[in-house]
Amino acid sequence: MSTATEIRLASRPEGVPAHDNFEIVDTEVPTAGDGQILVRNLIMSVDPAMRGRMKDVKSYAPPFQVGEVMSGGAVGEVVESNVDDVKVGDHVLHQAGWRTHAVLDAGRYVKVDGAAAPLSTYLGVLGMPGLTAYSGLLESAEFKPGDTVFVSGAAGAVGSLVGQIAKLKGAKRVIGSAGSAEKVRHLIDDLGFDAAFNYKDGPVVEQLHKAAPEGIDVYFDNVGGEHLEAAIDAITLHGRIVICGMISTYNATEPTPAPRNLAQVIAKRLTIRGLLVIDHWHLQQQFVTEIAPLVSSGEIKYSETFVDGIRNAPEAFLGLLSGANTGKMLVRVAD
């Protein structure tokens, strides 16, 4: 390819993002300098947290800048190398997605083996979402065998793994919520959840109590809003809530209210803990060592939703925010 393509942030969205917030730019393929590699991206990730980075607010990750290329996880093939231990043809994982080509300094990438596992898994089940699920359940939620676990957004890349890991670790009962009848079927029939419901079918609090009549011990939150309020209502004494995401509030244009039953935190002596995977890198090797064989054997199942073409990356991201994916949402940048 003689031309590179980049996706830049054209403007900051108000409410739900739209295609106009993105700019697709064709430019020259960059060249690697001393101590650098040039990577042709093959697969890139879109993640809910990217919505927060489209806002000009201070957070744990710097905001995307208007007029500049966006960024995120990607796996690519090295096409030019000025680094001794990296060869042309090697595959690397890095954070310079949203473009077809990326120049990377040493220390800004890790080599991955496409023969050991499909390249896409390094962005999903064996990557950041997988480690998020593993560390969030076992370390942040302090999961114990016999716990009843409720996961919102359970058909997504993180939630689907939380439920499966909980089952493998001895959960008494695992319950998930999702946004369609097909996703509910997938959770129960394919992933082994004990119960699941479509949050669009009625009040979450009612559906959760029906699925967990004895209450829940752990809530893994990917959604926030009504789901968090329902979990506080259903959770048992000394229950544990891990807040991984609140996708239901990401497009709000006004401050969102706290759960109306927050006072139950006092009586039930609940623990509510925020989760950022960057705090849990010390578990990465343990996670890969334990989970990779289970993925290879099929004991842990994963789903991927692909959108083809870098120019369709905005469409993939908008689809992610509206629940168009099952499992990990990925963009196939090139073959």
Short mmCIF file of C-alpha atoms in Angstrom, two decimals:
data_model
loop_
_atom_site.label_atom_id
_atom_site.label_comp_id
_atom_site.label_asym_id
_atom_site.label_seq_id
_atom_site.Cartn_x
_atom_site.Cartn_y
_atom_site.Cartn_z
CA MET A 1 0.00 0.00 0.00
CA SER A 2 1.32 3.43 -0.93
CA THR A 3 -1.35 5.29 1.03
CA ALA A 4 -2.15 5.17 4.72
CA THR A 5 -5.56 5.92 6.23
CA GLU A 6 -6.23 7.51 9.60
CA ILE A 7 -9.39 8.12 11.63
CA ARG A 8 -9.26 11.47 13.40
CA LEU A 9 -11.59 13.09 15.92
CA ALA A 10 -13.35 15.83 13.94
CA SER A 11 -15.42 17.22 16.82
CA ARG A 12 -16.51 16.34 20.33
CA PRO A 13 -19.94 14.70 20.43
CA GLU A 14 -22.87 16.09 22.35
CA GLY A 15 -24.84 13.09 23.50
CA VAL A 16 -24.73 10.09 21.19
CA PRO A 17 -21.71 10.21 18.82
CA ALA A 18 -22.36 10.45 15.10
CA HIS A 19 -20.35 9.90 11.93
CA ASP A 20 -19.74 13.66 11.72
CA ASN A 21 -17.56 13.42 14.84
CA PHE A 22 -15.00 11.43 12.83
CA GLU A 23 -12.77 12.40 9.92
CA ILE A 24 -11.27 9.82 7.56
CA VAL A 25 -7.96 11.02 6.13
CA ASP A 26 -5.70 9.42 3.51
CA THR A 27 -2.04 10.28 3.91
CA GLU A 28 1.43 8.98 3.07
CA VAL A 29 2.71 5.79 4.66
CA PRO A 30 5.15 6.88 7.38
CA THR A 31 8.76 5.68 7.63
CA ALA A 32 10.44 4.14 10.66
CA GLY A 33 13.41 6.01 12.09
CA ASP A 34 16.29 4.77 14.21
CA GLY A 35 15.09 2.44 16.98
CA GLN A 36 11.59 2.31 15.50
CA ILE A 37 9.36 -0.13 13.63
CA LEU A 38 6.65 0.44 11.04
CA VAL A 39 3.56 -1.70 11.54
CA ARG A 40 0.72 -2.40 9.10
CA ASN A 41 -2.31 -2.88 11.31
CA LEU A 42 -4.38 -5.99 10.72
CA ILE A 43 -7.01 -5.88 13.49
CA MET A 44 -8.01 -3.05 15.82
CA SER A 45 -10.24 -2.82 18.85
CA VAL A 46 -13.04 -0.44 19.68
CA ASP A 47 -13.91 -0.17 23.37
CA PRO A 48 -16.61 1.60 25.42
CA ALA A 49 -13.97 3.60 27.33
CA MET A 50 -13.12 5.41 24.09
CA ARG A 51 -16.40 7.31 24.46
CA GLY A 52 -15.04 8.98 27.61
CA ARG A 53 -11.87 10.00 25.81
CA MET A 54 -13.92 11.89 23.23
CA LYS A 55 -14.80 14.36 26.00
CA ASP A 56 -12.41 17.14 26.99
CA VAL A 57 -12.27 16.14 30.64
CA LYS A 58 -9.48 15.02 32.90
CA SER A 59 -9.54 11.29 33.58
CA TYR A 60 -7.29 8.28 34.00
CA ALA A 61 -6.51 8.43 30.25
CA PRO A 62 -5.90 11.66 28.30
CA PRO A 63 -8.72 12.80 26.02
CA PHE A 64 -8.48 12.44 22.26
CA GLN A 65 -7.58 15.77 20.67
CA VAL A 66 -9.75 17.28 17.92
CA GLY A 67 -7.96 17.03 14.59
CA GLU A 68 -5.62 14.26 15.73
CA VAL A 69 -5.65 10.51 15.12
CA MET A 70 -7.53 8.52 17.75
CA SER A 71 -5.82 5.57 19.44
CA GLY A 72 -6.58 2.15 20.84
CA GLY A 73 -5.47 -1.45 20.85
CA ALA A 74 -4.36 -3.06 17.61
CA VAL A 75 -2.36 -6.00 16.30
CA GLY A 76 -0.26 -5.56 13.20
CA GLU A 77 2.51 -6.95 11.03
CA VAL A 78 5.96 -5.38 11.08
CA VAL A 79 6.79 -4.15 7.57
CA GLU A 80 9.94 -2.16 8.43
CA SER A 81 12.25 -2.56 11.40
CA ASN A 82 15.22 -0.67 12.77
CA VAL A 83 15.22 -2.73 15.97
CA ASP A 84 17.55 -5.71 16.40
CA ASP A 85 15.08 -8.09 18.06
CA VAL A 86 12.12 -7.35 15.76
CA LYS A 87 11.98 -8.77 12.26
CA VAL A 88 9.86 -7.90 9.25
CA GLY A 89 6.88 -10.25 9.40
CA ASP A 90 6.68 -10.31 13.20
CA HIS A 91 3.32 -9.49 14.78
CA VAL A 92 3.01 -6.93 17.57
CA LEU A 93 0.31 -5.69 19.95
CA HIS A 94 0.22 -1.93 20.56
CA GLN A 95 -2.01 1.09 21.24
CA ALA A 96 -1.80 2.88 17.89
CA GLY A 97 -5.03 1.72 16.33
CA TRP A 98 -7.48 3.82 14.29
CA ARG A 99 -4.99 3.87 11.39
CA THR A 100 -3.63 1.47 8.80
CA HIS A 101 0.04 2.13 9.58
CA ALA A 102 1.85 3.09 12.77
CA VAL A 103 5.45 3.99 13.64
CA LEU A 104 6.31 2.69 17.10
CA ASP A 105 9.23 3.33 19.42
CA ALA A 106 10.82 0.53 21.42
CA GLY A 107 8.76 -0.24 24.51
CA ARG A 108 5.50 0.77 22.84
CA TYR A 109 4.64 -2.73 21.63
CA VAL A 110 4.91 -6.40 22.55
CA LYS A 111 5.42 -9.27 20.15
CA VAL A 112 2.60 -11.80 19.89
CA ASP A 113 2.50 -15.26 18.32
CA GLY A 114 -0.22 -15.83 15.76
CA ALA A 115 0.62 -19.54 15.72
CA ALA A 116 -0.14 -19.90 19.44
CA ALA A 117 -3.53 -18.17 19.25
CA PRO A 118 -5.51 -16.18 16.66
CA LEU A 119 -4.24 -12.60 16.52
CA SER A 120 -7.68 -11.26 17.41
CA THR A 121 -7.61 -12.98 20.80
CA TYR A 122 -4.77 -10.72 21.95
CA LEU A 123 -7.31 -7.87 21.79
CA GLY A 124 -10.07 -9.82 23.49
CA VAL A 125 -10.19 -13.01 25.50
CA LEU A 126 -6.39 -13.10 26.05
CA GLY A 127 -5.97 -9.33 26.09
CA MET A 128 -7.21 -6.34 28.03
CA PRO A 129 -10.88 -7.45 28.25
CA GLY A 130 -9.85 -10.87 29.49
CA LEU A 131 -7.52 -9.49 32.15
CA THR A 132 -10.22 -7.00 33.17
CA ALA A 133 -12.71 -9.83 33.72
CA TYR A 134 -10.19 -12.03 35.55
CA SER A 135 -8.75 -9.39 37.86
CA GLY A 136 -12.07 -7.66 38.42
CA LEU A 137 -13.81 -10.81 39.57
CA LEU A 138 -11.00 -12.43 41.54
CA GLU A 139 -9.19 -9.43 43.01
CA SER A 140 -11.56 -6.45 43.01
CA ALA A 141 -14.74 -8.41 43.79
CA GLU A 142 -12.88 -10.86 46.06
CA PHE A 143 -14.90 -13.71 44.57
CA LYS A 144 -15.39 -16.80 46.74
CA PRO A 145 -16.66 -20.24 45.74
CA GLY A 146 -20.37 -20.42 46.49
CA ASP A 147 -21.02 -16.77 45.56
CA THR A 148 -24.01 -15.85 43.42
CA VAL A 149 -22.75 -13.46 40.74
CA PHE A 150 -24.73 -11.01 38.61
CA VAL A 151 -23.10 -9.52 35.51
CA SER A 152 -24.61 -6.71 33.43
CA GLY A 153 -23.63 -6.33 29.80
CA ALA A 154 -22.97 -10.05 30.08
CA ALA A 155 -22.76 -10.76 26.34
CA GLY A 156 -19.93 -8.30 25.88
CA ALA A 157 -16.21 -8.99 25.77
CA VAL A 158 -15.70 -8.55 29.52
CA GLY A 159 -19.04 -9.68 30.91
CA SER A 160 -19.09 -12.97 29.01
CA LEU A 161 -15.74 -13.92 30.53
CA VAL A 162 -16.68 -12.83 34.05
CA GLY A 163 -19.59 -15.26 34.03
CA GLN A 164 -17.57 -18.17 32.67
CA ILE A 165 -14.67 -17.64 35.07
CA ALA A 166 -17.11 -17.44 37.99
CA LYS A 167 -18.66 -20.76 36.98
CA LEU A 168 -15.26 -22.41 36.64
CA LYS A 169 -14.22 -21.06 40.05
CA GLY A 170 -17.24 -22.53 41.81
CA ALA A 171 -19.98 -19.92 41.78
CA LYS A 172 -23.28 -21.10 43.18
CA ARG A 173 -25.21 -19.24 40.49
CA VAL A 174 -24.29 -16.86 37.65
CA ILE A 175 -26.87 -14.47 36.21
CA GLY A 176 -26.43 -12.14 33.24
CA SER A 177 -28.36 -9.35 31.59
CA ALA A 178 -28.22 -8.53 27.89
CA GLY A 179 -30.16 -6.56 25.31
CA SER A 180 -31.78 -9.18 23.09
CA ALA A 181 -33.40 -12.60 23.22
CA GLU A 182 -30.59 -14.05 21.10
CA LYS A 183 -27.94 -12.77 23.52
CA VAL A 184 -29.90 -14.23 26.44
CA ARG A 185 -29.98 -17.59 24.66
CA HIS A 186 -26.22 -17.32 24.00
CA LEU A 187 -25.48 -16.69 27.67
CA ILE A 188 -27.42 -19.74 28.84
CA ASP A 189 -26.93 -22.25 26.02
CA ASP A 190 -23.39 -21.41 24.90
CA LEU A 191 -21.66 -19.85 27.91
CA GLY A 192 -23.28 -21.82 30.73
CA PHE A 193 -24.91 -19.00 32.70
CA ASP A 194 -27.54 -20.33 35.12
CA ALA A 195 -30.00 -17.56 34.24
CA ALA A 196 -30.17 -14.51 32.03
CA PHE A 197 -32.73 -11.88 31.05
CA ASN A 198 -33.31 -9.18 28.47
CA TYR A 199 -33.28 -5.88 30.34
CA LYS A 200 -35.64 -4.45 27.71
CA ASP A 201 -38.39 -6.89 28.71
CA GLY A 202 -39.26 -5.17 32.00
CA PRO A 203 -37.88 -3.53 35.13
CA VAL A 204 -34.41 -4.87 35.88
CA VAL A 205 -35.13 -5.10 39.61
CA GLU A 206 -38.07 -7.44 39.01
CA GLN A 207 -36.23 -9.64 36.53
CA LEU A 208 -33.17 -9.85 38.78
CA HIS A 209 -35.19 -10.90 41.83
CA LYS A 210 -36.87 -13.60 39.74
CA ALA A 211 -33.48 -14.87 38.51
CA ALA A 212 -31.88 -14.67 41.98
CA PRO A 213 -34.63 -15.19 44.58
CA GLU A 214 -32.03 -15.70 47.34
CA GLY A 215 -30.13 -12.55 46.37
CA ILE A 216 -26.69 -11.96 44.87
CA ASP A 217 -23.28 -11.75 46.55
CA VAL A 218 -21.30 -10.08 43.74
CA TYR A 219 -22.37 -7.58 41.10
CA PHE A 220 -20.02 -6.92 38.19
CA ASP A 221 -21.27 -3.68 36.66
CA ASN A 222 -20.72 -2.78 33.02
CA VAL A 223 -23.92 -0.73 32.61
CA GLY A 224 -24.73 1.44 35.65
CA GLY A 225 -28.06 3.23 35.96
CA GLU A 226 -31.08 0.99 36.52
CA HIS A 227 -28.86 -2.10 36.70
CA LEU A 228 -26.81 -0.72 39.59
CA GLU A 229 -29.93 0.28 41.49
CA ALA A 230 -31.42 -3.20 41.00
CA ALA A 231 -28.20 -4.87 42.14
CA ILE A 232 -28.08 -2.81 45.34
CA ASP A 233 -31.66 -3.90 46.02
CA ALA A 234 -30.92 -7.59 45.42
CA ILE A 235 -27.48 -7.89 46.99
CA THR A 236 -26.93 -9.68 50.30
CA LEU A 237 -25.25 -8.52 53.50
CA HIS A 238 -21.57 -7.65 52.93
CA GLY A 239 -22.07 -7.91 49.18
CA ARG A 240 -19.43 -6.68 46.78
CA ILE A 241 -19.98 -4.45 43.76
CA VAL A 242 -17.30 -3.84 41.15
CA ILE A 243 -17.84 -0.91 38.79
CA CYS A 244 -16.10 -1.70 35.50
CA GLY A 245 -18.22 0.53 33.26
CA MET A 246 -21.44 2.50 33.08
CA ILE A 247 -22.26 2.41 29.39
CA SER A 248 -25.87 3.47 29.99
CA THR A 249 -24.63 6.91 31.08
CA TYR A 250 -21.83 7.57 28.59
CA ASN A 251 -23.94 9.63 26.19
CA ALA A 252 -25.78 11.63 28.86
CA THR A 253 -25.75 15.38 28.33
CA GLU A 254 -26.72 16.14 31.93
CA PRO A 255 -25.35 14.71 35.20
CA THR A 256 -26.91 11.32 35.89
CA PRO A 257 -28.52 10.71 39.29
CA ALA A 258 -27.10 8.26 41.78
CA PRO A 259 -29.09 5.11 42.57
CA ARG A 260 -32.15 6.08 44.60
CA ASN A 261 -31.49 3.27 47.09
CA LEU A 262 -27.89 4.16 47.85
CA ALA A 263 -28.67 4.24 51.58
CA GLN A 264 -28.82 0.44 51.48
CA VAL A 265 -25.03 0.51 51.23
CA ILE A 266 -25.03 1.38 54.94
CA ALA A 267 -27.43 -1.28 56.22
CA LYS A 268 -25.98 -4.01 54.03
CA ARG A 269 -22.37 -2.93 54.67
CA LEU A 270 -21.60 -3.15 50.97
CA THR A 271 -18.22 -2.76 49.31
CA ILE A 272 -18.29 -0.76 46.06
CA ARG A 273 -15.00 -0.64 44.19
CA GLY A 274 -14.01 0.93 40.90
CA LEU A 275 -12.05 -1.20 38.44
CA LEU A 276 -9.29 -0.12 36.07
CA VAL A 277 -7.25 -2.88 34.50
CA ILE A 278 -4.09 -0.74 34.68
CA ASP A 279 -4.03 -1.46 38.42
CA HIS A 280 -3.82 -5.21 37.83
CA TRP A 281 -0.96 -5.76 35.36
CA HIS A 282 0.78 -7.84 38.03
CA LEU A 283 -1.80 -10.55 37.32
CA GLN A 284 -1.20 -10.65 33.56
CA GLN A 285 1.17 -13.63 33.48
CA GLN A 286 -0.97 -15.56 35.95
CA PHE A 287 -4.04 -14.75 33.86
CA VAL A 288 -2.50 -15.91 30.57
CA THR A 289 -1.02 -19.05 32.14
CA GLU A 290 -4.37 -20.05 33.61
CA ILE A 291 -6.84 -18.91 30.96
CA ALA A 292 -5.03 -19.58 27.65
CA PRO A 293 -5.22 -23.38 28.01
CA LEU A 294 -8.93 -23.12 28.87
CA VAL A 295 -9.53 -21.06 25.73
CA SER A 296 -7.53 -23.56 23.66
CA SER A 297 -9.49 -26.51 25.08
CA GLY A 298 -12.84 -24.80 24.56
CA GLU A 299 -13.67 -24.74 28.27
CA ILE A 300 -13.82 -20.95 27.96
CA LYS A 301 -15.71 -19.77 24.91
CA TYR A 302 -15.46 -16.37 23.30
CA SER A 303 -17.28 -14.48 20.56
CA GLU A 304 -16.05 -11.80 18.20
CA THR A 305 -17.97 -9.36 16.03
CA PHE A 306 -15.96 -8.10 13.05
CA VAL A 307 -16.45 -5.00 10.94
CA ASP A 308 -14.34 -4.92 7.79
CA GLY A 309 -12.26 -1.94 6.68
CA ILE A 310 -10.58 0.95 8.49
CA ARG A 311 -13.10 3.36 6.98
CA ASN A 312 -15.84 1.51 8.84
CA ALA A 313 -14.14 1.88 12.23
CA PRO A 314 -16.53 4.71 13.26
CA GLU A 315 -19.48 2.47 12.36
CA ALA A 316 -18.02 -0.32 14.50
CA PHE A 317 -17.63 2.05 17.44
CA LEU A 318 -21.18 3.41 17.13
CA GLY A 319 -22.44 -0.16 16.87
CA LEU A 320 -20.59 -1.08 20.05
CA LEU A 321 -22.31 1.73 21.94
CA SER A 322 -25.73 0.57 20.73
CA GLY A 323 -25.12 -3.11 21.55
CA ALA A 324 -24.61 -4.40 18.00
CA ASN A 325 -21.83 -6.75 19.09
CA THR A 326 -21.76 -10.14 20.76
CA GLY A 327 -18.43 -10.54 22.53
CA LYS A 328 -15.51 -8.41 21.37
CA MET A 329 -16.09 -5.76 18.71
CA LEU A 330 -13.17 -5.64 16.29
CA VAL A 331 -12.26 -3.95 13.03
CA ARG A 332 -10.50 -6.06 10.41
CA VAL A 333 -8.17 -3.38 9.05
CA ALA A 334 -6.44 -5.65 6.52
CA ASP A 335 -6.12 -9.35 5.68
#
